[in-house]
mmCIF file of C-alpha atoms and ligand atoms in Angstrom:
data_model
loop_
_atom_site.group_PDB
_atom_site.id
_atom_site.type_symbol
_atom_site.label_atom_id
_atom_site.label_comp_id
_atom_site.label_asym_id
_atom_site.label_seq_id
_atom_site.Cartn_x
_atom_site.Cartn_y
_atom_site.Cartn_z
ATOM 1 C CA MET A 1388 -41.776 -56.139 62.401
ATOM 2 C CA SER A 1389 -45.395 -55.364 61.334
ATOM 3 C CA ASP A 1390 -46.495 -56.546 57.995
ATOM 4 C CA PRO A 1391 -46.494 -53.643 55.516
ATOM 5 C CA LYS A 1392 -50.007 -54.539 54.139
ATOM 6 C CA SER A 1393 -51.570 -54.334 57.600
ATOM 7 C CA LEU A 1394 -49.498 -51.279 58.362
ATOM 8 C CA TYR A 1395 -51.102 -49.745 54.964
ATOM 9 C CA GLN A 1396 -54.654 -50.619 56.112
ATOM 10 C CA GLU A 1397 -54.210 -49.347 59.650
ATOM 11 C CA VAL A 1398 -52.992 -46.029 58.311
ATOM 12 C CA ILE A 1399 -55.938 -45.791 55.822
ATOM 13 C CA LEU A 1400 -58.492 -46.455 58.318
ATOM 14 C CA ASP A 1401 -57.083 -44.077 60.959
ATOM 15 C CA HIS A 1402 -56.987 -41.272 58.603
ATOM 16 C CA ASN A 1403 -60.567 -41.728 57.204
ATOM 17 C CA ARG A 1404 -61.715 -42.141 60.750
ATOM 18 C CA LYS A 1405 -59.900 -38.918 61.762
ATOM 19 C CA PRO A 1406 -58.833 -36.852 58.892
ATOM 20 C CA ARG A 1407 -56.278 -34.412 59.576
ATOM 21 C CA ASN A 1408 -56.640 -30.709 58.505
ATOM 22 C CA PHE A 1409 -60.099 -31.560 57.059
ATOM 23 C CA GLY A 1410 -62.328 -28.488 56.646
ATOM 24 C CA THR A 1411 -61.780 -24.972 55.502
ATOM 25 C CA LEU A 1412 -59.027 -22.387 56.209
ATOM 26 C CA GLU A 1413 -59.289 -18.827 56.829
ATOM 27 C CA HIS A 1414 -57.404 -16.250 54.981
ATOM 28 C CA ALA A 1415 -56.343 -18.907 52.401
ATOM 29 C CA SER A 1416 -53.700 -17.463 50.072
ATOM 30 C CA HIS A 1417 -53.672 -20.378 47.633
ATOM 31 C CA LYS A 1418 -56.634 -22.680 46.450
ATOM 32 C CA ALA A 1419 -57.125 -25.357 44.126
ATOM 33 C CA GLU A 1420 -59.806 -28.038 43.272
ATOM 34 C CA GLY A 1421 -58.721 -31.482 42.052
ATOM 35 C CA HIS A 1422 -60.574 -34.300 40.312
ATOM 36 C CA ASN A 1423 -60.158 -37.820 39.403
ATOM 37 C CA PRO A 1424 -63.071 -38.702 37.042
ATOM 38 C CA LEU A 1425 -61.791 -42.239 36.980
ATOM 39 C CA CYS A 1426 -62.942 -42.919 40.679
ATOM 40 C CA GLY A 1427 -65.180 -39.742 41.237
ATOM 41 C CA ASP A 1428 -62.640 -38.276 43.693
ATOM 42 C CA HIS A 1429 -63.086 -34.597 44.290
ATOM 43 C CA ILE A 1430 -60.904 -32.436 46.767
ATOM 44 C CA GLY A 1431 -60.468 -29.096 47.363
ATOM 45 C CA LEU A 1432 -57.330 -27.853 48.711
ATOM 46 C CA ALA A 1433 -56.639 -24.359 50.570
ATOM 47 C CA LEU A 1434 -53.121 -23.170 51.621
ATOM 48 C CA LYS A 1435 -51.892 -20.080 53.681
ATOM 49 C CA LEU A 1436 -48.460 -19.241 52.640
ATOM 50 C CA ASN A 1437 -46.289 -16.793 54.755
ATOM 51 C CA GLY A 1438 -43.368 -16.085 52.442
ATOM 52 C CA ASP A 1439 -42.310 -19.508 51.315
ATOM 53 C CA ALA A 1440 -43.475 -21.278 54.368
ATOM 54 C CA ILE A 1441 -46.823 -23.330 54.269
ATOM 55 C CA GLU A 1442 -48.256 -21.980 57.488
ATOM 56 C CA GLY A 1443 -51.845 -23.516 57.080
ATOM 57 C CA ILE A 1444 -53.534 -26.095 55.097
ATOM 58 C CA ALA A 1445 -56.837 -27.736 54.777
ATOM 59 C CA PHE A 1446 -58.661 -29.924 52.349
ATOM 60 C CA HIS A 1447 -62.515 -30.956 51.873
ATOM 61 C CA GLY A 1448 -64.434 -32.803 49.533
ATOM 62 C CA GLU A 1449 -65.725 -36.236 48.625
ATOM 63 C CA ALA A 1450 -63.124 -39.037 47.912
ATOM 64 C CA CYS A 1451 -62.375 -42.523 48.423
ATOM 65 C CA ALA A 1452 -60.544 -44.087 51.296
ATOM 66 C CA ILE A 1453 -57.229 -44.080 49.869
ATOM 67 C CA CYS A 1454 -57.541 -40.484 48.420
ATOM 68 C CA LYS A 1455 -58.904 -39.064 51.797
ATOM 69 C CA ALA A 1456 -56.201 -40.928 53.536
ATOM 70 C CA SER A 1457 -53.414 -39.654 51.099
ATOM 71 C CA ALA A 1458 -54.853 -35.920 51.474
ATOM 72 C CA SER A 1459 -54.910 -36.183 55.229
ATOM 73 C CA MET A 1460 -51.381 -37.476 55.582
ATOM 74 C CA MET A 1461 -50.245 -34.931 52.950
ATOM 75 C CA THR A 1462 -51.612 -31.803 54.929
ATOM 76 C CA ALA A 1463 -50.003 -33.159 58.119
ATOM 77 C CA THR A 1464 -46.580 -33.707 56.464
ATOM 78 C CA VAL A 1465 -46.369 -30.474 54.352
ATOM 79 C CA LYS A 1466 -47.674 -28.108 57.215
ATOM 80 C CA GLY A 1467 -44.733 -25.956 58.400
ATOM 81 C CA LYS A 1468 -42.682 -26.980 55.295
ATOM 82 C CA THR A 1469 -41.484 -24.637 52.514
ATOM 83 C CA ARG A 1470 -43.001 -24.566 49.275
ATOM 84 C CA GLN A 1471 -39.598 -25.984 47.849
ATOM 85 C CA ASP A 1472 -39.800 -29.072 50.351
ATOM 86 C CA ALA A 1473 -43.520 -29.631 49.416
ATOM 87 C CA GLU A 1474 -42.492 -29.793 45.786
ATOM 88 C CA THR A 1475 -39.760 -32.163 46.429
ATOM 89 C CA LEU A 1476 -42.301 -34.417 48.420
ATOM 90 C CA ILE A 1477 -44.941 -34.151 45.394
ATOM 91 C CA ARG A 1478 -42.201 -35.399 43.173
ATOM 92 C CA GLU A 1479 -41.054 -38.235 45.279
ATOM 93 C CA PHE A 1480 -44.591 -39.400 46.310
ATOM 94 C CA ARG A 1481 -45.615 -39.470 42.529
ATOM 95 C CA ASP A 1482 -42.436 -41.298 41.634
ATOM 96 C CA MET A 1483 -43.127 -43.848 44.527
ATOM 97 C CA ALA A 1484 -46.745 -44.449 43.574
ATOM 98 C CA THR A 1485 -45.840 -44.710 39.723
ATOM 99 C CA GLY A 1486 -42.892 -47.216 40.709
ATOM 100 C CA LYS A 1487 -40.162 -44.943 39.501
ATOM 101 C CA LEU A 1488 -38.754 -44.592 42.960
ATOM 102 C CA ASP A 1489 -37.222 -47.439 44.702
ATOM 103 C CA LEU A 1490 -37.619 -46.873 48.360
ATOM 104 C CA GLN A 1491 -35.104 -49.237 49.369
ATOM 105 C CA ARG A 1492 -32.224 -47.908 47.098
ATOM 106 C CA GLN A 1493 -32.817 -44.144 46.500
ATOM 107 C CA PRO A 1494 -32.685 -41.421 49.145
ATOM 108 C CA HIS A 1495 -36.154 -39.888 49.785
ATOM 109 C CA HIS A 1496 -37.800 -37.791 52.398
ATOM 110 C CA LEU A 1497 -41.348 -39.652 52.421
ATOM 111 C CA GLY A 1498 -41.236 -41.164 55.987
ATOM 112 C CA ARG A 1499 -44.628 -42.669 56.893
ATOM 113 C CA LEU A 1500 -45.976 -41.775 53.508
ATOM 114 C CA ALA A 1501 -44.006 -44.917 52.092
ATOM 115 C CA VAL A 1502 -47.102 -46.897 53.317
ATOM 116 C CA PHE A 1503 -48.617 -45.711 49.949
ATOM 117 C CA ALA A 1504 -45.788 -47.606 47.998
ATOM 118 C CA GLY A 1505 -48.340 -50.702 47.723
ATOM 119 C CA VAL A 1506 -50.622 -48.484 45.366
ATOM 120 C CA ARG A 1507 -48.142 -49.073 42.415
ATOM 121 C CA ASP A 1508 -49.555 -52.778 42.273
ATOM 122 C CA LEU A 1509 -53.205 -51.426 42.100
ATOM 123 C CA PRO A 1510 -53.125 -49.328 38.816
ATOM 124 C CA VAL A 1511 -56.598 -48.047 39.383
ATOM 125 C CA ARG A 1512 -55.680 -46.543 42.833
ATOM 126 C CA VAL A 1513 -52.616 -44.711 41.779
ATOM 127 C CA LYS A 1514 -54.464 -41.704 40.626
ATOM 128 C CA CYS A 1515 -56.684 -41.776 43.893
ATOM 129 C CA ALA A 1516 -53.373 -41.568 45.923
ATOM 130 C CA ILE A 1517 -51.729 -38.984 43.666
ATOM 131 C CA LEU A 1518 -54.720 -36.637 43.487
ATOM 132 C CA PRO A 1519 -54.096 -34.633 46.563
ATOM 133 C CA TRP A 1520 -50.406 -34.236 45.504
ATOM 134 C CA HIS A 1521 -51.395 -32.985 42.403
ATOM 135 C CA THR A 1522 -53.870 -30.742 43.799
ATOM 136 C CA LEU A 1523 -51.228 -29.328 45.928
ATOM 137 C CA HIS A 1524 -48.895 -28.740 43.188
ATOM 138 C CA ALA A 1525 -51.633 -26.871 41.299
ATOM 139 C CA ALA A 1526 -52.424 -24.776 44.452
ATOM 140 C CA LEU A 1527 -48.737 -23.747 44.826
ATOM 141 C CA ASN A 1528 -48.407 -22.822 41.225
ATOM 142 C CA SER A 1529 -51.755 -20.933 41.408
ATOM 143 C CA VAL A 1530 -53.891 -23.185 38.840
ATOM 144 C CA ALA A 1531 -57.231 -23.135 40.186
ATOM 145 C CA SER A 1532 -58.397 -26.443 39.013
ATOM 146 C CA THR A 1533 -56.802 -29.658 37.985
ATOM 147 C CA SER A 1534 -57.662 -33.080 36.794
ATOM 148 C CA THR A 1535 -55.763 -36.551 36.714
ATOM 149 C CA GLU A 1536 -57.232 -36.651 33.117
ATOM 150 C CA ALA A 1537 -56.365 -33.102 31.962
ATOM 151 C CA ASP A 1538 -54.242 -32.617 28.910
ATOM 152 C CA GLU A 1539 -52.620 -29.451 30.104
ATOM 153 C CA ASP A 1540 -51.834 -30.949 33.324
ATOM 154 C CA PRO A 1541 -47.905 -31.033 33.864
ATOM 155 C CA MET A 1542 -47.915 -34.312 35.598
ATOM 156 C CA HIS A 1543 -50.217 -36.174 33.139
ATOM 157 C CA ALA A 1544 -47.701 -37.452 30.969
ATOM 158 C CA THR A 1545 -45.936 -39.053 33.928
ATOM 159 C CA ILE A 1546 -48.935 -40.658 35.419
ATOM 160 C CA GLY A 1547 -49.731 -42.444 32.321
ATOM 161 C CA ASP A 1548 -52.910 -44.201 31.262
ATOM 162 C CA ALA A 1549 -53.097 -47.016 34.084
HETATM 163 ZN ZN1 ZN B 1185 -60.395 -42.685 44.488
#
């Protein structure tokens, strides 16, 4: 069994060295920008939906290691999935990062994304990990810009002031 902490570090390093789906996307149908003023993370996300399926996805921007790794893994995970599956993952990831989802006891679809469960013990990093998911939610719902600090943000209340 590998130690969850070292697996987490390994995944973060790997996705920072070789971010998946990093860059621009041609013929994007949905786009959103996400900001996390607390850390200075900024990512832009572009999606290409074919009906309800996420056919293409790409991200760019300046973000810390946790945010970039989360964005990279997110794009790799949701590519080819439906909008509904993506929304389920967004909810589950957010609940995991904020400590509301007990991965051992509750059913979930997070798979390797479970390495991010450790951020719930690092309150300042929770928003870094959540930002890409938050931005995906905005893009799927055609909200052009989102911030982890925005009042109108549908996730603000659940993220809290950590
Ligand atoms: Zn960050």
